[in-house]
PDB file of C-alpha atoms in Angstrom:
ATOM      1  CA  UNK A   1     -37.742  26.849 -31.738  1.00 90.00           C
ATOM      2  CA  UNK A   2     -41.049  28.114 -30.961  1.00 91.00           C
ATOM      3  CA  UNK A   3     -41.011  28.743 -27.069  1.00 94.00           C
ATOM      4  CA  UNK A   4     -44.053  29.302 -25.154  1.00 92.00           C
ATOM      5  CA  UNK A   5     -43.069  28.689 -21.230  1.00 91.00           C
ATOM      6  CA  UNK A   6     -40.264  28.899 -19.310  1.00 95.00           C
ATOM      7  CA  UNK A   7     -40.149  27.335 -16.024  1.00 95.00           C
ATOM      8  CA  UNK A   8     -36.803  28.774 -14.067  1.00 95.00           C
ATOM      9  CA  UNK A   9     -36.398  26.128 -11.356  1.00 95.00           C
ATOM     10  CA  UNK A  10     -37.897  22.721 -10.844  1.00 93.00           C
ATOM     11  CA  UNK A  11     -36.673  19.880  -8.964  1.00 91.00           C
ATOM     12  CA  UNK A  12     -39.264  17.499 -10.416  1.00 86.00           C
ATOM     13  CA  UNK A  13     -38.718  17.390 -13.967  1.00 91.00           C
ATOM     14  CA  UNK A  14     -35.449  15.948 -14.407  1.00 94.00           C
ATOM     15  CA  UNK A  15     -34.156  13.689 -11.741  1.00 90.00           C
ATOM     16  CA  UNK A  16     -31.598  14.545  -9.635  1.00 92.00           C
ATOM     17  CA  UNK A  17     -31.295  17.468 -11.241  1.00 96.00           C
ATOM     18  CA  UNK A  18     -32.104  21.097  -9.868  1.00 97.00           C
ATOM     19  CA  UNK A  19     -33.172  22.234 -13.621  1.00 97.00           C
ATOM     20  CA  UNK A  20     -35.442  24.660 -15.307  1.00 97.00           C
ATOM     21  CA  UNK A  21     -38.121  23.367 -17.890  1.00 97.00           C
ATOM     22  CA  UNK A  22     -38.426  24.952 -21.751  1.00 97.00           C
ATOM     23  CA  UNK A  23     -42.072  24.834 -23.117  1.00 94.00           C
ATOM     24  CA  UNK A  24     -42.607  24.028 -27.325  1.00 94.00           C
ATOM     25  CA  UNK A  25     -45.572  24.508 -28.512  1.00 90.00           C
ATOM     26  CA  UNK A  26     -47.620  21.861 -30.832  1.00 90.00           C
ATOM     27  CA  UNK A  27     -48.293  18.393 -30.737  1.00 93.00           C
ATOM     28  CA  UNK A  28     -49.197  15.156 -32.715  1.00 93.00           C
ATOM     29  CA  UNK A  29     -51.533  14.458 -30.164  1.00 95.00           C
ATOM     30  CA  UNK A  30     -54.722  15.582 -28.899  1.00 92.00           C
ATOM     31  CA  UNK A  31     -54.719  13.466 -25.014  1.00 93.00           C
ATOM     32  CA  UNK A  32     -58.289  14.999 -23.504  1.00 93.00           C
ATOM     33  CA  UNK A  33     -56.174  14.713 -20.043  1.00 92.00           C
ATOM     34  CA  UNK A  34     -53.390  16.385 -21.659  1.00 89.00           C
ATOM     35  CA  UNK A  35     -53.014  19.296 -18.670  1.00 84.00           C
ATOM     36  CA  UNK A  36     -50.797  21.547 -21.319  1.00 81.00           C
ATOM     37  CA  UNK A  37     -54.061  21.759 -23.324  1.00 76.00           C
ATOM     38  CA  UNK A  38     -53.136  25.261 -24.532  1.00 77.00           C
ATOM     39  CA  UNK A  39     -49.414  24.422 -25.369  1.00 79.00           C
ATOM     40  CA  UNK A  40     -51.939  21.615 -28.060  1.00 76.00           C
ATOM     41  CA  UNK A  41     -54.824  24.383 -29.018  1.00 71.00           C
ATOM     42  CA  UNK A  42     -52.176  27.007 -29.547  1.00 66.00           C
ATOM     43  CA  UNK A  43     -54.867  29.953 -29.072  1.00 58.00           C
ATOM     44  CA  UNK A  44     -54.401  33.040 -31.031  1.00 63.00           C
ATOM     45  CA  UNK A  45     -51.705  35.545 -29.662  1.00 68.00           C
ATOM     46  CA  UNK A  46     -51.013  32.823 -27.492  1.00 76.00           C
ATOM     47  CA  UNK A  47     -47.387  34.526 -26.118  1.00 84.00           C
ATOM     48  CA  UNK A  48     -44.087  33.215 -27.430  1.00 88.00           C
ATOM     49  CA  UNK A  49     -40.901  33.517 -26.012  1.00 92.00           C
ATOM     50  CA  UNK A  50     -37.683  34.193 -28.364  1.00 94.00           C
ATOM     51  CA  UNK A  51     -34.592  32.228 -27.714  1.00 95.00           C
ATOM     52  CA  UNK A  52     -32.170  34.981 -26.775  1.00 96.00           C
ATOM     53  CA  UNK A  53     -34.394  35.223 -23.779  1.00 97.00           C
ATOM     54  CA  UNK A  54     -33.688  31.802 -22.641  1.00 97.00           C
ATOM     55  CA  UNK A  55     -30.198  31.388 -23.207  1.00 98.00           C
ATOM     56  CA  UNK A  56     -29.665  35.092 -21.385  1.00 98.00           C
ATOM     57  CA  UNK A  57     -31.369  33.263 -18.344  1.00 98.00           C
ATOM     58  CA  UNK A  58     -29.639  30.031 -19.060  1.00 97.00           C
ATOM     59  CA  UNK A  59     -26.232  31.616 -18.975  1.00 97.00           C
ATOM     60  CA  UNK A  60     -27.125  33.638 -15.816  1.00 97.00           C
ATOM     61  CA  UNK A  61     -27.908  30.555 -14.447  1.00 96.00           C
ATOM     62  CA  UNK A  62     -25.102  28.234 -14.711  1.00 95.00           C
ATOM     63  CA  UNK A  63     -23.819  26.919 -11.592  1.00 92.00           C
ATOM     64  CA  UNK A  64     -27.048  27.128 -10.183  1.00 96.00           C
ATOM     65  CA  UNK A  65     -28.984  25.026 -12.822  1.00 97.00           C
ATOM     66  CA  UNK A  66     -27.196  21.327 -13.588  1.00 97.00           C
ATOM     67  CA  UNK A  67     -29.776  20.636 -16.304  1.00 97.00           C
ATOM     68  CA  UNK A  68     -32.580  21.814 -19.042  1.00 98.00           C
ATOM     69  CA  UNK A  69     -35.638  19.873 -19.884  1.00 98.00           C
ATOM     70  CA  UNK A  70     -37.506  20.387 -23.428  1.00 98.00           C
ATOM     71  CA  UNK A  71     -41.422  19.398 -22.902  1.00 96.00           C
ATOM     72  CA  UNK A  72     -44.319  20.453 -24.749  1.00 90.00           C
ATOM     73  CA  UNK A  73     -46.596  20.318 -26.681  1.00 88.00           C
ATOM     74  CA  UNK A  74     -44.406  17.510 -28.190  1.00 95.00           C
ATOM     75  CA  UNK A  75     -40.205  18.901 -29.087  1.00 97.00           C
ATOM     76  CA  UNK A  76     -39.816  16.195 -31.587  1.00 98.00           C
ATOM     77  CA  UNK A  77     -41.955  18.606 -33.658  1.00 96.00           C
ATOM     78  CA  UNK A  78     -39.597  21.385 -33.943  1.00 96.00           C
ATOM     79  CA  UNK A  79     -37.122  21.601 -36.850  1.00 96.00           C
ATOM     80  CA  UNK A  80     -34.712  23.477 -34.638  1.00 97.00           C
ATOM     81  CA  UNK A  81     -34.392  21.078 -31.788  1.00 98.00           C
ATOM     82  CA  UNK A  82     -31.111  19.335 -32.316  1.00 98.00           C
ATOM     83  CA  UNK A  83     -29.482  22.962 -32.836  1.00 98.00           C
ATOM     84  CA  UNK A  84     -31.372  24.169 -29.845  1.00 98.00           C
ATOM     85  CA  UNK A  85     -30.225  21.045 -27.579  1.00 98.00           C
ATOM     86  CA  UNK A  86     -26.249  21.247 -28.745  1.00 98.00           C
ATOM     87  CA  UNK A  87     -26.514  25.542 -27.489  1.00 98.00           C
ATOM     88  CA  UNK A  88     -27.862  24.100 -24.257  1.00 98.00           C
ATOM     89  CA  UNK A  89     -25.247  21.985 -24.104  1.00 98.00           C
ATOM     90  CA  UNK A  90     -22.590  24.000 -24.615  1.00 98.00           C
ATOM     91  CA  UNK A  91     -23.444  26.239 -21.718  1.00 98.00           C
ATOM     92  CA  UNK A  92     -22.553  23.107 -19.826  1.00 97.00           C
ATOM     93  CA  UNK A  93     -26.441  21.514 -19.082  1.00 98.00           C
ATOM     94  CA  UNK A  94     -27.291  18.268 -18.931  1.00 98.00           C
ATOM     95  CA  UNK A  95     -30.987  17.571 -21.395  1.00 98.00           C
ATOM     96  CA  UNK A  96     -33.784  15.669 -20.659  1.00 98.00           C
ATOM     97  CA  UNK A  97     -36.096  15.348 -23.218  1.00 98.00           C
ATOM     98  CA  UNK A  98     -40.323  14.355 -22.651  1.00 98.00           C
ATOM     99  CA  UNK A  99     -41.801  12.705 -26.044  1.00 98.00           C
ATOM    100  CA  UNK A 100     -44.690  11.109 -27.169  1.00 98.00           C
ATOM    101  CA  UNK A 101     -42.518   9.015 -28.943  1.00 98.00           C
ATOM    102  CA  UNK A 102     -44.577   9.576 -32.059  1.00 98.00           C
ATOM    103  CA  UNK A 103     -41.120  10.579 -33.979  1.00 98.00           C
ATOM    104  CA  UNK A 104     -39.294   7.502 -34.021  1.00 98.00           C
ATOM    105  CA  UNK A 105     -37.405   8.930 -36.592  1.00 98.00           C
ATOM    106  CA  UNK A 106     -36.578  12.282 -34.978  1.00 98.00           C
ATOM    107  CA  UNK A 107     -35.404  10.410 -31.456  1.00 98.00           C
ATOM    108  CA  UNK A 108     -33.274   7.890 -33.234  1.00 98.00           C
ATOM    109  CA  UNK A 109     -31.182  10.860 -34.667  1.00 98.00           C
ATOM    110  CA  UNK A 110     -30.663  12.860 -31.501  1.00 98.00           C
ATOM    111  CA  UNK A 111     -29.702   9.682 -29.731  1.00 98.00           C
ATOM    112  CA  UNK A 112     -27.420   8.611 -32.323  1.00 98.00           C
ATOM    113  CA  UNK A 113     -25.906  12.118 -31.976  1.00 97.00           C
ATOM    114  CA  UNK A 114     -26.017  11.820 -28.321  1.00 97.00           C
ATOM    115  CA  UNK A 115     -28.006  14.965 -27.932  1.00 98.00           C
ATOM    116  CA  UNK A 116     -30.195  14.196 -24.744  1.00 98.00           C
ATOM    117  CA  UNK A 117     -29.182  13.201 -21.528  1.00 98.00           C
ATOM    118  CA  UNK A 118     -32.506  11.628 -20.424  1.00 98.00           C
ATOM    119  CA  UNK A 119     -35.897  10.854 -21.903  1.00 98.00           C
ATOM    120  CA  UNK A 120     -39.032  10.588 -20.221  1.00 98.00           C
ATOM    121  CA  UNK A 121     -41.389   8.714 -22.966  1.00 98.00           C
ATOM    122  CA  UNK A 122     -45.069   8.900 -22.374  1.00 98.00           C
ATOM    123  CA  UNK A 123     -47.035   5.415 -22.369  1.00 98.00           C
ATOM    124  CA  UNK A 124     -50.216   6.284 -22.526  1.00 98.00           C
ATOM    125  CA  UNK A 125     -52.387   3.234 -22.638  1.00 98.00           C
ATOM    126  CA  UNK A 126     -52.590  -0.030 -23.839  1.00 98.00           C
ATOM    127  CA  UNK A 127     -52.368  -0.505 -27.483  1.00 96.00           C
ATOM    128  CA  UNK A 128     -55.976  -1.228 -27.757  1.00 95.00           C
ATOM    129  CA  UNK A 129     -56.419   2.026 -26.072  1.00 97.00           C
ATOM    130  CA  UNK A 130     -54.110   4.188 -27.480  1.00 98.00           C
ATOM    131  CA  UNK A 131     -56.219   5.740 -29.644  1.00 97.00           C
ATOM    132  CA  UNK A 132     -59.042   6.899 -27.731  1.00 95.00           C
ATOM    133  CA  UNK A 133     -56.536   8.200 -25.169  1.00 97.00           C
ATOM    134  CA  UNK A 134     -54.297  10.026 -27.719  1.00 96.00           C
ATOM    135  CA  UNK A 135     -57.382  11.230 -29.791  1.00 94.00           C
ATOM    136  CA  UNK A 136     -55.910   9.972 -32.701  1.00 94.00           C
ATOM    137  CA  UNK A 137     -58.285   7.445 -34.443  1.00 92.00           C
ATOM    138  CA  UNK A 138     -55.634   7.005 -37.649  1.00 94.00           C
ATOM    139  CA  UNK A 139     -52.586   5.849 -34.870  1.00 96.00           C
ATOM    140  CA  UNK A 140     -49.815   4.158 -36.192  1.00 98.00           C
ATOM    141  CA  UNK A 141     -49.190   2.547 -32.978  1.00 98.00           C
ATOM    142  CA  UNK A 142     -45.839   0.753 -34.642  1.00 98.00           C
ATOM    143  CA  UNK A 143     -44.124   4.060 -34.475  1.00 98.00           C
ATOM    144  CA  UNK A 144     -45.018   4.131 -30.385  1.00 98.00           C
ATOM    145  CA  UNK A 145     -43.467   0.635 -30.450  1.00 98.00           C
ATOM    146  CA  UNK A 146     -40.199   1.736 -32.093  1.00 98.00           C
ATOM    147  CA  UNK A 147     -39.604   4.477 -29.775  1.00 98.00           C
ATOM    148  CA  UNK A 148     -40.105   2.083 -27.100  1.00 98.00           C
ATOM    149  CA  UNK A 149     -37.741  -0.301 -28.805  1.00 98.00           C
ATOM    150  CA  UNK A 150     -34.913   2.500 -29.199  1.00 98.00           C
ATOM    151  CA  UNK A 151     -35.184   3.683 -25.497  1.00 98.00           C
ATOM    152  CA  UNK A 152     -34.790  -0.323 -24.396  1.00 98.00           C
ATOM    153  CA  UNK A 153     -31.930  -0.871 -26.635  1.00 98.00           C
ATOM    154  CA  UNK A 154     -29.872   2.544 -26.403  1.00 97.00           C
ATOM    155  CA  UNK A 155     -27.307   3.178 -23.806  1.00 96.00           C
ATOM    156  CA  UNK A 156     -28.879   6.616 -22.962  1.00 97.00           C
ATOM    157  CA  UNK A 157     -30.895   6.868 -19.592  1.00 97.00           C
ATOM    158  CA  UNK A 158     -34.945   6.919 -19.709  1.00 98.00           C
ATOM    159  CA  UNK A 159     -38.022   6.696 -18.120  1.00 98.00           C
ATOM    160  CA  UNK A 160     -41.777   4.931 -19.197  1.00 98.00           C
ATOM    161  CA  UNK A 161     -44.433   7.266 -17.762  1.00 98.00           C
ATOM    162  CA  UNK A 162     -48.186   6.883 -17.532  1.00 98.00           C
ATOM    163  CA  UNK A 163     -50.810   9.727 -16.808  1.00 96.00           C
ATOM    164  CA  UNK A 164     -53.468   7.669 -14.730  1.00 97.00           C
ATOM    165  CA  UNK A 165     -56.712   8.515 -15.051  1.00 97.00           C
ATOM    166  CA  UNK A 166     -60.163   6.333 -13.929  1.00 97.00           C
ATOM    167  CA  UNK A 167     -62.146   7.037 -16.762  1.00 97.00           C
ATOM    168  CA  UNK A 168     -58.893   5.364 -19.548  1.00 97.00           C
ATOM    169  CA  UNK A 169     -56.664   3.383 -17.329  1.00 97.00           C
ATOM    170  CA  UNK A 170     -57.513   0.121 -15.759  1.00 97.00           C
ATOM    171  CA  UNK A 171     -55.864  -3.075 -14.480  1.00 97.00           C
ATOM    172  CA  UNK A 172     -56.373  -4.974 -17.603  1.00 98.00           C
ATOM    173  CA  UNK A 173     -54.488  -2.033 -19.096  1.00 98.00           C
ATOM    174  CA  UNK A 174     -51.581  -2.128 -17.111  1.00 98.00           C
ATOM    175  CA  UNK A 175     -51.190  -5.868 -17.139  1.00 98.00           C
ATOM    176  CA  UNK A 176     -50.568  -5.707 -20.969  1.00 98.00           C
ATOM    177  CA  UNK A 177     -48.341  -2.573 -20.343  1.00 98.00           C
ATOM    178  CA  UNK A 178     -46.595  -4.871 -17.932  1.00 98.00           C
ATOM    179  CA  UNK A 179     -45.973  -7.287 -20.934  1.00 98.00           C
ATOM    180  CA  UNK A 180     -45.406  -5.079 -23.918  1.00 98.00           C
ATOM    181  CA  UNK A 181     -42.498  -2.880 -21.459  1.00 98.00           C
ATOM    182  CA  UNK A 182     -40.662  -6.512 -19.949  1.00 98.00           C
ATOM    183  CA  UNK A 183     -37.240  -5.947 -19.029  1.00 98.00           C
ATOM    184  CA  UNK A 184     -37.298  -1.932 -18.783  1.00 98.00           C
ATOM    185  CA  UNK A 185     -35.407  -0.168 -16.225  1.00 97.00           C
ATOM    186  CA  UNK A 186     -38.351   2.446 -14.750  1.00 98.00           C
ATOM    187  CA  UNK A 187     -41.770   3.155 -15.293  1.00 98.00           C
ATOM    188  CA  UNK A 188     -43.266   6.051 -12.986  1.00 98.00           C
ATOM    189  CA  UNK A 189     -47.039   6.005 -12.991  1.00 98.00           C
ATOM    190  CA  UNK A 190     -48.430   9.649 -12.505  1.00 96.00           C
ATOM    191  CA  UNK A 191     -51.471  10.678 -10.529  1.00 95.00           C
ATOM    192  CA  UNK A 192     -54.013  13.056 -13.140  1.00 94.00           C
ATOM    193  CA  UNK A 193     -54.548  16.485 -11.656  1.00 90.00           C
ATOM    194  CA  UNK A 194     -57.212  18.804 -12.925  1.00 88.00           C
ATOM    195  CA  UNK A 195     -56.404  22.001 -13.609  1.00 84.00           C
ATOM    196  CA  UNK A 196     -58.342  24.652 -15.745  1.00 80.00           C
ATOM    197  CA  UNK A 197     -55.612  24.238 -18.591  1.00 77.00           C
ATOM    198  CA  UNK A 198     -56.961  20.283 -19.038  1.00 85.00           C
ATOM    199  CA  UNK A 199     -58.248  19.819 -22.752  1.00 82.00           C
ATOM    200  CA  UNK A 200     -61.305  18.344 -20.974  1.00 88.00           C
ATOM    201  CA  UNK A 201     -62.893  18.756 -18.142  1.00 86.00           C
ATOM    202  CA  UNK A 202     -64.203  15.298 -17.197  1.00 91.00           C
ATOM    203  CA  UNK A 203     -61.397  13.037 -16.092  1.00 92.00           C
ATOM    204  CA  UNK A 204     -60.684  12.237 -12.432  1.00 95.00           C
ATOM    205  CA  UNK A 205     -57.775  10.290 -10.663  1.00 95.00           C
ATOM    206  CA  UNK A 206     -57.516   7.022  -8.960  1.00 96.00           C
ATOM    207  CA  UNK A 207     -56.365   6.991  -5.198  1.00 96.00           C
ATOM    208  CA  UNK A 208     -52.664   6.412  -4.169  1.00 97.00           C
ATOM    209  CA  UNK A 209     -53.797   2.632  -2.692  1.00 97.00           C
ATOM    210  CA  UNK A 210     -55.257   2.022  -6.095  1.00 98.00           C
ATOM    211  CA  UNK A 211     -52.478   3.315  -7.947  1.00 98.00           C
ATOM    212  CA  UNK A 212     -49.982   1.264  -5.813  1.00 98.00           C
ATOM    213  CA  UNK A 213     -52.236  -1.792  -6.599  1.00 98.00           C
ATOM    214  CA  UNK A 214     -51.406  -0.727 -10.863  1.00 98.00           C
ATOM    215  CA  UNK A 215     -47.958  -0.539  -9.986  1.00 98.00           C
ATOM    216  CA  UNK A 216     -47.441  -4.122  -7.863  1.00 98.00           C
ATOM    217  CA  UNK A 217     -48.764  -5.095 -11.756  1.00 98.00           C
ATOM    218  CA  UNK A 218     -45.841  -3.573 -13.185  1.00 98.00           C
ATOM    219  CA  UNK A 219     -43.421  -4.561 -10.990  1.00 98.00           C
ATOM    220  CA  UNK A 220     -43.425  -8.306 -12.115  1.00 98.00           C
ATOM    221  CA  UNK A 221     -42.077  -7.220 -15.017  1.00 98.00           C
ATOM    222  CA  UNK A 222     -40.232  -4.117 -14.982  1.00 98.00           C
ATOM    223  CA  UNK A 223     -37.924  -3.318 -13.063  1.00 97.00           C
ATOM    224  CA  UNK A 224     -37.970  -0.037 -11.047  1.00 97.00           C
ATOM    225  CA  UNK A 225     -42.093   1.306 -11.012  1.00 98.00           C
ATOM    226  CA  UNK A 226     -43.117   4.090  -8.633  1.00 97.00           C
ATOM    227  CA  UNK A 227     -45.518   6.591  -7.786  1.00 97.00           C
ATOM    228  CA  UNK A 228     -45.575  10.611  -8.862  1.00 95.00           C
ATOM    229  CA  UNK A 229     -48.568  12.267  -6.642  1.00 90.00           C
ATOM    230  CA  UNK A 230     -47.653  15.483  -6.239  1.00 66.00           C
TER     231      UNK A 230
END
């Protein structure tokens, strides 16, 4: 696995969960929101952490921790993931997992294995939009669409999540995400922050009365949507 953060305590990333969050680096994608920009770039000498390092802490940890959550960059990536989930689950965590869902493939056979505890998919337009906001002008946007499709069909808990930004996001957008995600269980739309790790500078974020405008949208069709602000 090729490590590149280790957050030791969060109560944010995986619900309910007092967990700490492991960092791949890569992705498929190239989101100019994306606030993980170097975690995409990978700049030179960019510091890696080796494993032993976070299963000493992991084991340390146990009792304290309930749960592990694999972000990126995008884990579906890494060759080693499924090996890397089943030691974090032997130590007794509970696994969340954050995806593009670009790796259809990939998710099907951890969930089929009944690797991950939890997945947090990012949605991050409309189809029509996905490839400006992805930065991927060849998209495939069937394999989004299959992910989405496994998530709504599998017995293992998840989450739709949306990075809302003014200058990609609109209503129009979110009443066709409303549509294409009938019938899911929760959908959490996510105000953008800017940070000086953002891939580009130039985005801004809507206001919590005009993101709780988006998510009465959603609600007509999904069926638990709220707000992440902080």
């Amino acid at each position: 696995m090729q490590i590149y953060g280790l957050n030791k305590t969060t109560l944010l990333d995986f619900p309910e969960h007092v967990a700490a969050t492991v960092f791949t680096g890569g992705c498929n994608f190239c989101c100019p929101f994306c606030h993980n920009g170097d975690l995409v770039k990978m700049p030179q000498g960019y510091p890696r952490m080796e494993e032993e390092e976070v299963f000493a802490f992991l084991k340390k940890r146990r009792g304290v921790l309930s749960g592990v959550c694999i972000t990126g960059g995008e884990p579906t990536l890494q060759k080693d993931l499924p090996d890397f989930i089943k030691k974090v689950k032997e130590l007794g965590y509970l696994v969340k997992l954050d995806t593009n869902g670009y790796r259809p493939d990939v998710l099907k056979r951890l969930m089929d294995d009944g690797l991950p505890d939890y997945v947090a998919m990012d949605i991050k337009n409309s189809g029509k939009r996905y490839p400006e906001t992805v930065g991927k002008d060849n998209l495939d946007l069937s394999l989004i669409e299959e992910s989405v499709e496994l998530l709504m069909t599998g017995s293992i808990p998840y989450e739709f999540r949306t990075t809302v930004t003014r200058q990609l996001h609109d209503r129009e957008a979110f009443m066709e995400i409303g549509e294409w995600l009938s019938g899911a269980k929760a959908y959490f739309l996510q105000a953008y922050r800017d940070s000086e790790h953002v891939m580009e500078r130039r985005f801004s974020s809507y206001e919590k009365e005009e993101l709780e405008e988006f998510a009465e949208i959603l609600r007509k069709t999904i069926h638990r949507v709220e707000l992440r602000l902080a």
